[in-house]
Amino acid sequence: MKRKHLQTVIFGPQGSGKGTQGALLAERFDVPLIGAGDLFRAEIVQKSTLGNLVNQYVTQGLLAPDELVNAVMARQLKKVNVTKGFVLDGYPRNVEQAMHLDRILKVNLVIQLKIEDKEVLRRLGGRLQCMKCKNVYHEIDAPPSRKGVCTLCGNKLERRADDTEEIIKQRLKAYHYITAPLAGYYRQKGVLLAVNGDQAIPYVFEDIVKKIAKLGFLP
Ligand SMILES: [Zn+2]
């Protein structure tokens, strides 16, 4: 089988570990990890017309419309060297954006991290953060050595304001409604790979690497 370049989109709900898996994959295959959030910040920092528009949405805590998101991505993606491949995280977020991405970049693999809602609630709901050194813990999965206290700096641990059950459930609902349909879109194109994200990080990664090797993606 011919060895293929990794031209990958990774998506999944918050708490699925897609950021971590994306980073591991990019490192293993020595390709750039493209975070949509970083590209947005880059556009805002440049204070371009687009950047200023995006900033207006961001500062009001609003979701930027597809046209604007697509325009920023088109501009910023041109600046990334993707000749050896890439891992893209955080874009596209819906089918409309996926159709736009198809016009600017060839994607040959889309990894969907699947995870039960109740596991997302468990993961995010049990998350604790040190507000001083920003280290993150989990009540059960990664507890601090002393309950409620940061192991690194001794500061008090807190739950993040947006880690409430209600907010997590709202975000999951939005994910299922807006982003999850990407699976159908990419399955039809024959590039979808669904992976069980309901396991520990190293197992998920091993699973991904094994499955994509069979498809001709080798580091
Ligand atoms: Zn700390």
PDB file of C-alpha atoms and ligand atoms in Angstrom:
ATOM      1  CA  MET A   1       0.000   0.000   0.000  1.00  0.00           C
ATOM      2  CA  LYS A   2       1.228   3.473  -0.818  1.00  0.00           C
ATOM      3  CA  ARG A   3       2.211   5.556   2.192  1.00  0.00           C
ATOM      4  CA  LYS A   4      -0.116   8.505   2.580  1.00  0.00           C
ATOM      5  CA  HIS A   5       0.311  11.941   4.106  1.00  0.00           C
ATOM      6  CA  LEU A   6      -1.863  12.612   7.109  1.00  0.00           C
ATOM      7  CA  GLN A   7      -4.347  15.318   6.079  1.00  0.00           C
ATOM      8  CA  THR A   8      -6.527  15.049   9.097  1.00  0.00           C
ATOM      9  CA  VAL A   9      -9.422  16.674  10.863  1.00  0.00           C
ATOM     10  CA  ILE A  10     -10.077  15.515  14.421  1.00  0.00           C
ATOM     11  CA  PHE A  11     -13.370  16.194  16.154  1.00  0.00           C
ATOM     12  CA  GLY A  12     -15.369  15.141  19.193  1.00  0.00           C
ATOM     13  CA  PRO A  13     -17.210  16.729  22.100  1.00  0.00           C
ATOM     14  CA  GLN A  14     -15.463  18.695  24.799  1.00  0.00           C
ATOM     15  CA  GLY A  15     -13.883  16.292  27.245  1.00  0.00           C
ATOM     16  CA  SER A  16     -13.298  13.652  24.562  1.00  0.00           C
ATOM     17  CA  GLY A  17      -9.566  14.378  24.632  1.00  0.00           C
ATOM     18  CA  LYS A  18      -9.390  15.437  20.995  1.00  0.00           C
ATOM     19  CA  GLY A  19      -6.885  18.189  21.747  1.00  0.00           C
ATOM     20  CA  THR A  20      -4.547  15.703  23.421  1.00  0.00           C
ATOM     21  CA  GLN A  21      -4.955  13.075  20.714  1.00  0.00           C
ATOM     22  CA  GLY A  22      -4.458  15.684  18.000  1.00  0.00           C
ATOM     23  CA  ALA A  23      -1.214  16.810  19.610  1.00  0.00           C
ATOM     24  CA  LEU A  24       0.056  13.227  20.034  1.00  0.00           C
ATOM     25  CA  LEU A  25      -0.773  12.419  16.437  1.00  0.00           C
ATOM     26  CA  ALA A  26       0.907  15.541  15.068  1.00  0.00           C
ATOM     27  CA  GLU A  27       4.021  14.734  17.093  1.00  0.00           C
ATOM     28  CA  ARG A  28       4.156  11.077  16.004  1.00  0.00           C
ATOM     29  CA  PHE A  29       3.722  11.964  12.323  1.00  0.00           C
ATOM     30  CA  ASP A  30       5.810  15.134  12.508  1.00  0.00           C
ATOM     31  CA  VAL A  31       3.122  17.318  10.965  1.00  0.00           C
ATOM     32  CA  PRO A  32       1.771  20.662  12.189  1.00  0.00           C
ATOM     33  CA  LEU A  33      -1.080  20.642  14.691  1.00  0.00           C
ATOM     34  CA  ILE A  34      -3.425  23.373  13.549  1.00  0.00           C
ATOM     35  CA  GLY A  35      -5.711  24.646  16.304  1.00  0.00           C
ATOM     36  CA  ALA A  36      -8.560  26.734  14.928  1.00  0.00           C
ATOM     37  CA  GLY A  37      -8.518  28.819  18.097  1.00  0.00           C
ATOM     38  CA  ASP A  38      -4.882  29.767  17.503  1.00  0.00           C
ATOM     39  CA  LEU A  39      -5.623  30.832  13.936  1.00  0.00           C
ATOM     40  CA  PHE A  40      -8.437  33.024  15.200  1.00  0.00           C
ATOM     41  CA  ARG A  41      -6.222  34.642  17.784  1.00  0.00           C
ATOM     42  CA  ALA A  42      -3.588  35.229  15.084  1.00  0.00           C
ATOM     43  CA  GLU A  43      -6.156  37.039  12.955  1.00  0.00           C
ATOM     44  CA  ILE A  44      -7.316  39.136  15.903  1.00  0.00           C
ATOM     45  CA  VAL A  45      -3.754  40.105  16.820  1.00  0.00           C
ATOM     46  CA  GLN A  46      -3.139  41.322  13.266  1.00  0.00           C
ATOM     47  CA  LYS A  47      -6.041  43.739  13.679  1.00  0.00           C
ATOM     48  CA  SER A  48      -7.132  43.083  10.107  1.00  0.00           C
ATOM     49  CA  THR A  49     -10.686  43.963   9.094  1.00  0.00           C
ATOM     50  CA  LEU A  50     -11.600  40.318   9.569  1.00  0.00           C
ATOM     51  CA  GLY A  51      -9.751  40.138  12.867  1.00  0.00           C
ATOM     52  CA  ASN A  52     -11.565  43.159  14.240  1.00  0.00           C
ATOM     53  CA  LEU A  53     -14.898  41.680  13.236  1.00  0.00           C
ATOM     54  CA  VAL A  54     -14.056  38.369  14.905  1.00  0.00           C
ATOM     55  CA  ASN A  55     -12.946  40.239  18.008  1.00  0.00           C
ATOM     56  CA  GLN A  56     -16.355  41.888  18.292  1.00  0.00           C
ATOM     57  CA  TYR A  57     -17.987  38.468  18.511  1.00  0.00           C
ATOM     58  CA  VAL A  58     -15.392  37.074  20.870  1.00  0.00           C
ATOM     59  CA  THR A  59     -15.563  39.977  23.315  1.00  0.00           C
ATOM     60  CA  GLN A  60     -19.357  39.670  23.432  1.00  0.00           C
ATOM     61  CA  GLY A  61     -19.071  35.937  23.983  1.00  0.00           C
ATOM     62  CA  LEU A  62     -20.936  35.239  20.752  1.00  0.00           C
ATOM     63  CA  LEU A  63     -20.331  32.578  18.143  1.00  0.00           C
ATOM     64  CA  ALA A  64     -19.000  34.068  14.902  1.00  0.00           C
ATOM     65  CA  PRO A  65     -21.138  33.283  11.825  1.00  0.00           C
ATOM     66  CA  ASP A  66     -19.945  30.653   9.353  1.00  0.00           C
ATOM     67  CA  GLU A  67     -19.034  33.184   6.653  1.00  0.00           C
ATOM     68  CA  LEU A  68     -16.662  34.953   8.990  1.00  0.00           C
ATOM     69  CA  VAL A  69     -15.171  31.748  10.414  1.00  0.00           C
ATOM     70  CA  ASN A  70     -14.629  30.401   6.899  1.00  0.00           C
ATOM     71  CA  ALA A  71     -12.995  33.609   5.708  1.00  0.00           C
ATOM     72  CA  VAL A  72     -10.537  33.622   8.614  1.00  0.00           C
ATOM     73  CA  MET A  73      -9.699  29.957   8.126  1.00  0.00           C
ATOM     74  CA  ALA A  74      -9.141  30.432   4.394  1.00  0.00           C
ATOM     75  CA  ARG A  75      -6.705  33.267   5.072  1.00  0.00           C
ATOM     76  CA  GLN A  76      -4.836  31.666   7.957  1.00  0.00           C
ATOM     77  CA  LEU A  77      -4.619  28.141   6.541  1.00  0.00           C
ATOM     78  CA  LYS A  78      -2.727  29.522   3.553  1.00  0.00           C
ATOM     79  CA  LYS A  79       0.088  30.504   5.910  1.00  0.00           C
ATOM     80  CA  VAL A  80       0.560  27.010   7.358  1.00  0.00           C
ATOM     81  CA  ASN A  81       2.966  24.641   5.645  1.00  0.00           C
ATOM     82  CA  VAL A  82       0.837  21.586   4.971  1.00  0.00           C
ATOM     83  CA  THR A  83       2.996  19.925   2.321  1.00  0.00           C
ATOM     84  CA  LYS A  84       3.821  16.996   4.655  1.00  0.00           C
ATOM     85  CA  GLY A  85       0.327  16.855   6.073  1.00  0.00           C
ATOM     86  CA  PHE A  86      -1.478  18.319   9.086  1.00  0.00           C
ATOM     87  CA  VAL A  87      -3.832  17.667  11.983  1.00  0.00           C
ATOM     88  CA  LEU A  88      -6.642  20.195  12.211  1.00  0.00           C
ATOM     89  CA  ASP A  89      -8.543  20.637  15.483  1.00  0.00           C
ATOM     90  CA  GLY A  90     -11.503  22.944  16.131  1.00  0.00           C
ATOM     91  CA  TYR A  91     -12.574  23.404  12.539  1.00  0.00           C
ATOM     92  CA  PRO A  92     -14.914  22.566  10.855  1.00  0.00           C
ATOM     93  CA  ARG A  93     -17.627  22.724  13.510  1.00  0.00           C
ATOM     94  CA  ASN A  94     -20.560  22.050  11.200  1.00  0.00           C
ATOM     95  CA  VAL A  95     -21.302  20.662   7.748  1.00  0.00           C
ATOM     96  CA  GLU A  96     -21.469  24.137   6.201  1.00  0.00           C
ATOM     97  CA  GLN A  97     -17.884  24.774   7.315  1.00  0.00           C
ATOM     98  CA  ALA A  98     -16.795  21.307   6.188  1.00  0.00           C
ATOM     99  CA  MET A  99     -18.020  22.084   2.680  1.00  0.00           C
ATOM    100  CA  HIS A 100     -15.998  25.266   2.733  1.00  0.00           C
ATOM    101  CA  LEU A 101     -12.889  23.459   3.971  1.00  0.00           C
ATOM    102  CA  ASP A 102     -13.220  21.030   1.054  1.00  0.00           C
ATOM    103  CA  ARG A 103     -12.698  23.956  -1.282  1.00  0.00           C
ATOM    104  CA  ILE A 104      -9.466  25.115   0.335  1.00  0.00           C
ATOM    105  CA  LEU A 105      -7.711  22.001   1.675  1.00  0.00           C
ATOM    106  CA  LYS A 106      -7.738  18.312   0.843  1.00  0.00           C
ATOM    107  CA  VAL A 107      -8.736  16.149   3.811  1.00  0.00           C
ATOM    108  CA  ASN A 108      -8.098  12.410   3.535  1.00  0.00           C
ATOM    109  CA  LEU A 109      -8.836  11.301   7.097  1.00  0.00           C
ATOM    110  CA  VAL A 110     -11.354  12.479   9.678  1.00  0.00           C
ATOM    111  CA  ILE A 111     -11.098  11.097  13.189  1.00  0.00           C
ATOM    112  CA  GLN A 112     -14.240  11.207  15.286  1.00  0.00           C
ATOM    113  CA  LEU A 113     -13.710  10.632  18.997  1.00  0.00           C
ATOM    114  CA  LYS A 114     -16.828   9.005  20.338  1.00  0.00           C
ATOM    115  CA  ILE A 115     -17.678   9.235  23.994  1.00  0.00           C
ATOM    116  CA  GLU A 116     -20.858   8.822  26.039  1.00  0.00           C
ATOM    117  CA  ASP A 117     -22.441  11.987  27.394  1.00  0.00           C
ATOM    118  CA  LYS A 118     -22.318  10.604  30.910  1.00  0.00           C
ATOM    119  CA  GLU A 119     -18.558  10.058  30.628  1.00  0.00           C
ATOM    120  CA  VAL A 120     -18.100  13.677  29.470  1.00  0.00           C
ATOM    121  CA  LEU A 121     -20.125  14.781  32.493  1.00  0.00           C
ATOM    122  CA  ARG A 122     -17.998  12.613  34.749  1.00  0.00           C
ATOM    123  CA  ARG A 123     -14.722  13.895  33.276  1.00  0.00           C
ATOM    124  CA  LEU A 124     -15.557  17.590  33.164  1.00  0.00           C
ATOM    125  CA  GLY A 125     -17.711  17.537  36.293  1.00  0.00           C
ATOM    126  CA  GLY A 126     -14.849  16.126  38.363  1.00  0.00           C
ATOM    127  CA  ARG A 127     -12.276  18.560  37.064  1.00  0.00           C
ATOM    128  CA  LEU A 128     -10.468  20.782  39.532  1.00  0.00           C
ATOM    129  CA  GLN A 129      -8.025  23.528  38.728  1.00  0.00           C
ATOM    130  CA  CYS A 130      -5.416  25.456  40.621  1.00  0.00           C
ATOM    131  CA  MET A 131      -6.136  29.101  39.858  1.00  0.00           C
ATOM    132  CA  LYS A 132      -2.539  30.030  40.669  1.00  0.00           C
ATOM    133  CA  CYS A 133      -0.396  27.639  38.579  1.00  0.00           C
ATOM    134  CA  LYS A 134      -3.292  26.465  36.335  1.00  0.00           C
ATOM    135  CA  ASN A 135      -2.530  22.786  36.896  1.00  0.00           C
ATOM    136  CA  VAL A 136      -5.606  20.627  36.286  1.00  0.00           C
ATOM    137  CA  TYR A 137      -6.700  17.644  38.405  1.00  0.00           C
ATOM    138  CA  HIS A 138      -9.574  15.227  38.451  1.00  0.00           C
ATOM    139  CA  GLU A 139     -11.278  14.092  41.648  1.00  0.00           C
ATOM    140  CA  ILE A 140     -10.967  10.426  40.665  1.00  0.00           C
ATOM    141  CA  ASP A 141      -8.742  10.103  37.569  1.00  0.00           C
ATOM    142  CA  ALA A 142      -5.940  12.435  38.659  1.00  0.00           C
ATOM    143  CA  PRO A 143      -6.440  13.497  42.273  1.00  0.00           C
ATOM    144  CA  PRO A 144      -4.023  15.835  44.066  1.00  0.00           C
ATOM    145  CA  SER A 145      -1.967  14.180  46.807  1.00  0.00           C
ATOM    146  CA  ARG A 146      -3.892  16.178  49.414  1.00  0.00           C
ATOM    147  CA  LYS A 147      -7.615  16.681  48.891  1.00  0.00           C
ATOM    148  CA  GLY A 148      -8.552  20.118  47.588  1.00  0.00           C
ATOM    149  CA  VAL A 149      -4.957  21.367  47.501  1.00  0.00           C
ATOM    150  CA  CYS A 150      -2.624  21.786  44.510  1.00  0.00           C
ATOM    151  CA  THR A 151       0.217  19.258  44.684  1.00  0.00           C
ATOM    152  CA  LEU A 152       2.566  21.626  42.856  1.00  0.00           C
ATOM    153  CA  CYS A 153       2.076  24.910  44.655  1.00  0.00           C
ATOM    154  CA  GLY A 154      -0.192  24.246  47.652  1.00  0.00           C
ATOM    155  CA  ASN A 155      -2.921  26.597  46.477  1.00  0.00           C
ATOM    156  CA  LYS A 156      -6.612  25.791  46.956  1.00  0.00           C
ATOM    157  CA  LEU A 157      -8.243  23.911  44.057  1.00  0.00           C
ATOM    158  CA  GLU A 158     -11.452  25.122  42.475  1.00  0.00           C
ATOM    159  CA  ARG A 159     -14.002  24.007  39.959  1.00  0.00           C
ATOM    160  CA  ARG A 160     -14.075  26.140  36.825  1.00  0.00           C
ATOM    161  CA  ALA A 161     -17.170  28.309  36.531  1.00  0.00           C
ATOM    162  CA  ASP A 162     -18.186  26.661  33.229  1.00  0.00           C
ATOM    163  CA  ASP A 163     -17.823  23.103  34.526  1.00  0.00           C
ATOM    164  CA  THR A 164     -21.310  22.955  35.989  1.00  0.00           C
ATOM    165  CA  GLU A 165     -23.549  20.076  34.955  1.00  0.00           C
ATOM    166  CA  GLU A 166     -26.024  22.440  33.355  1.00  0.00           C
ATOM    167  CA  ILE A 167     -23.442  24.170  31.164  1.00  0.00           C
ATOM    168  CA  ILE A 168     -21.769  20.893  30.178  1.00  0.00           C
ATOM    169  CA  LYS A 169     -25.169  19.450  29.189  1.00  0.00           C
ATOM    170  CA  GLN A 170     -25.931  22.551  27.122  1.00  0.00           C
ATOM    171  CA  ARG A 171     -22.641  22.262  25.275  1.00  0.00           C
ATOM    172  CA  LEU A 172     -23.186  18.552  24.637  1.00  0.00           C
ATOM    173  CA  LYS A 173     -26.599  19.297  23.185  1.00  0.00           C
ATOM    174  CA  ALA A 174     -25.095  21.889  20.868  1.00  0.00           C
ATOM    175  CA  TYR A 175     -22.367  19.427  19.875  1.00  0.00           C
ATOM    176  CA  HIS A 176     -24.849  16.673  18.970  1.00  0.00           C
ATOM    177  CA  TYR A 177     -27.015  19.060  17.028  1.00  0.00           C
ATOM    178  CA  ILE A 178     -24.373  21.146  15.236  1.00  0.00           C
ATOM    179  CA  THR A 179     -21.065  19.248  15.054  1.00  0.00           C
ATOM    180  CA  ALA A 180     -21.887  15.517  15.203  1.00  0.00           C
ATOM    181  CA  PRO A 181     -23.505  15.603  11.704  1.00  0.00           C
ATOM    182  CA  LEU A 182     -19.933  15.943  10.398  1.00  0.00           C
ATOM    183  CA  ALA A 183     -19.735  12.159  10.864  1.00  0.00           C
ATOM    184  CA  GLY A 184     -22.372  11.547   8.204  1.00  0.00           C
ATOM    185  CA  TYR A 185     -20.826  14.080   5.860  1.00  0.00           C
ATOM    186  CA  TYR A 186     -17.352  12.559   6.039  1.00  0.00           C
ATOM    187  CA  ARG A 187     -18.595   8.963   6.087  1.00  0.00           C
ATOM    188  CA  GLN A 188     -20.208   9.610   2.736  1.00  0.00           C
ATOM    189  CA  LYS A 189     -16.861  10.828   1.454  1.00  0.00           C
ATOM    190  CA  GLY A 190     -15.230   7.632   2.725  1.00  0.00           C
ATOM    191  CA  VAL A 191     -12.742   9.354   5.053  1.00  0.00           C
ATOM    192  CA  LEU A 192     -14.371   8.902   8.463  1.00  0.00           C
ATOM    193  CA  LEU A 193     -12.689   6.910  11.212  1.00  0.00           C
ATOM    194  CA  ALA A 194     -14.679   6.627  14.434  1.00  0.00           C
ATOM    195  CA  VAL A 195     -12.638   5.831  17.525  1.00  0.00           C
ATOM    196  CA  ASN A 196     -13.810   4.955  21.020  1.00  0.00           C
ATOM    197  CA  GLY A 197     -12.734   7.901  23.167  1.00  0.00           C
ATOM    198  CA  ASP A 198     -14.121   6.234  26.284  1.00  0.00           C
ATOM    199  CA  GLN A 199     -10.714   4.831  27.289  1.00  0.00           C
ATOM    200  CA  ALA A 200      -7.552   6.216  28.854  1.00  0.00           C
ATOM    201  CA  ILE A 201      -5.418   8.539  26.675  1.00  0.00           C
ATOM    202  CA  PRO A 202      -2.654   6.022  25.720  1.00  0.00           C
ATOM    203  CA  TYR A 203      -5.207   3.391  24.684  1.00  0.00           C
ATOM    204  CA  VAL A 204      -7.137   5.821  22.510  1.00  0.00           C
ATOM    205  CA  PHE A 205      -3.918   6.877  20.828  1.00  0.00           C
ATOM    206  CA  GLU A 206      -2.798   3.284  20.270  1.00  0.00           C
ATOM    207  CA  ASP A 207      -6.199   2.553  18.781  1.00  0.00           C
ATOM    208  CA  ILE A 208      -5.920   5.499  16.381  1.00  0.00           C
ATOM    209  CA  VAL A 209      -2.373   4.650  15.290  1.00  0.00           C
ATOM    210  CA  LYS A 210      -3.235   0.996  14.677  1.00  0.00           C
ATOM    211  CA  LYS A 211      -6.358   1.803  12.698  1.00  0.00           C
ATOM    212  CA  ILE A 212      -4.796   4.455  10.489  1.00  0.00           C
ATOM    213  CA  ALA A 213      -1.751   2.253   9.780  1.00  0.00           C
ATOM    214  CA  LYS A 214      -4.153  -0.164   8.110  1.00  0.00           C
ATOM    215  CA  LEU A 215      -5.322   2.721   5.941  1.00  0.00           C
ATOM    216  CA  GLY A 216      -1.771   3.454   4.794  1.00  0.00           C
ATOM    217  CA  PHE A 217      -0.918   6.283   7.200  1.00  0.00           C
ATOM    218  CA  LEU A 218       2.469   5.505   8.655  1.00  0.00           C
ATOM    219  CA  PRO A 219       4.736   7.824  10.641  1.00  0.00           C
TER     220      PRO A 219
HETATM  221 ZN    ZN B   1      -0.974  25.144  41.802  1.00  0.00          ZN
END
